[in-house]
């Protein structure tokens, strides 16, 4: 596996028994019409977005010319105190509530993440290492540990408000942070394991997995 790093009321008058609006009335009607239109546009916009923990994610995204639909949005928490870490949204070409079907699908997928607090590089590395170890176990799943460590070594610290995106394709995966390319993974199998850390048997939390699958 090669990981390439390259660390956005107007008046009315009667005329011939027919009612006609004066210019003032027409202007008032137009303003009222524009107001109604603005309300309708706002309502449509709201209907086309999902909000969780103060984070709004669009109902769809276009990636590399492909339109993807929000499959589910979930909140990652930590400890019994429910410390909020990030909000994640899973985008798919074809919506599905089956983790197995999503992982097996060759269609483009996107995992968008908005962080709600600072996370040190050390804590991020620990989380990724546990994710790989718990979701890819032989003989059902295997991955070169050296590849895992090379990937983890490039994972940086993140801060409250940072946005990360992982684009999964048939060629591998592309990772960005705040719109900046962090690196390319040109190994489809490794990219699949990466997504498996969120949708596999031991996800960050069971609730997050259900939410990403649209089951909540």
Short mmCIF file of N, CA, C and O in Angstrom, two decimals, residues 7 16 42 49-50 58 66 75 81 87 93 105 109 116-117 123 150 159 173:
data_model
loop_
_atom_site.label_atom_id
_atom_site.label_comp_id
_atom_site.label_asym_id
_atom_site.label_seq_id
_atom_site.Cartn_x
_atom_site.Cartn_y
_atom_site.Cartn_z
N UNK A 7 0.69 16.99 2.43
CA UNK A 7 0.33 17.95 3.47
C UNK A 7 1.20 19.21 3.28
O UNK A 7 1.84 19.72 4.00
N UNK A 16 -64.68 49.73 -15.85
CA UNK A 16 -65.46 48.85 -16.73
C UNK A 16 -65.85 47.57 -16.02
O UNK A 16 -65.80 46.48 -16.59
N UNK A 42 -36.17 28.99 2.12
CA UNK A 42 -35.58 28.64 3.40
C UNK A 42 -36.07 27.30 3.88
O UNK A 42 -35.31 26.50 4.43
N UNK A 49 -31.08 19.46 4.56
CA UNK A 49 -29.90 19.39 5.42
C UNK A 49 -30.24 18.66 6.70
O UNK A 49 -31.40 18.60 7.10
N UNK A 50 -29.22 18.08 7.31
CA UNK A 50 -29.41 17.39 8.59
C UNK A 50 -28.58 18.10 9.64
O UNK A 50 -27.45 18.53 9.36
N UNK A 58 -25.13 18.89 4.54
CA UNK A 58 -26.05 18.91 3.40
C UNK A 58 -26.62 17.53 3.13
O UNK A 58 -26.02 16.51 3.45
N UNK A 66 -19.89 12.81 -9.16
CA UNK A 66 -20.89 11.84 -8.71
C UNK A 66 -21.70 12.40 -7.55
O UNK A 66 -21.11 12.87 -6.56
N UNK A 75 -23.24 11.11 16.03
CA UNK A 75 -22.40 11.82 17.00
C UNK A 75 -21.49 10.84 17.71
O UNK A 75 -21.94 9.84 18.27
N UNK A 81 -19.58 10.09 30.40
CA UNK A 81 -19.93 11.51 30.52
C UNK A 81 -20.50 12.04 29.20
O UNK A 81 -21.03 13.15 29.16
N UNK A 87 -19.02 14.99 14.84
CA UNK A 87 -20.23 14.59 14.12
C UNK A 87 -19.78 14.07 12.77
O UNK A 87 -18.95 14.69 12.10
N UNK A 93 -23.90 6.60 -2.91
CA UNK A 93 -24.63 6.71 -4.17
C UNK A 93 -26.00 6.06 -4.03
O UNK A 93 -27.00 6.53 -4.59
N UNK A 105 -19.82 -2.70 -1.50
CA UNK A 105 -20.19 -1.96 -2.69
C UNK A 105 -18.98 -1.25 -3.33
O UNK A 105 -18.17 -0.64 -2.62
N UNK A 109 -18.07 6.46 -1.94
CA UNK A 109 -18.62 6.76 -0.63
C UNK A 109 -17.81 7.91 -0.02
O UNK A 109 -16.63 8.07 -0.33
N UNK A 116 -15.70 18.53 17.24
CA UNK A 116 -16.33 19.40 18.23
C UNK A 116 -15.39 19.73 19.38
O UNK A 116 -15.77 20.46 20.30
N UNK A 117 -14.17 19.22 19.33
CA UNK A 117 -13.18 19.50 20.37
C UNK A 117 -11.80 19.18 19.83
O UNK A 117 -11.66 18.51 18.80
N UNK A 123 -3.79 10.90 20.94
CA UNK A 123 -5.11 10.30 21.13
C UNK A 123 -5.70 9.82 19.79
O UNK A 123 -6.35 8.77 19.73
N UNK A 150 2.23 3.24 9.07
CA UNK A 150 2.58 4.34 8.17
C UNK A 150 1.41 5.32 8.04
O UNK A 150 1.61 6.54 8.00
N UNK A 159 -8.45 20.13 15.68
CA UNK A 159 -8.97 21.14 16.59
C UNK A 159 -10.47 21.32 16.43
O UNK A 159 -11.05 20.95 15.38
N UNK A 173 -8.58 5.52 -1.38
CA UNK A 173 -9.22 6.56 -0.58
C UNK A 173 -8.40 7.84 -0.65
O UNK A 173 -7.19 7.82 -0.83
#
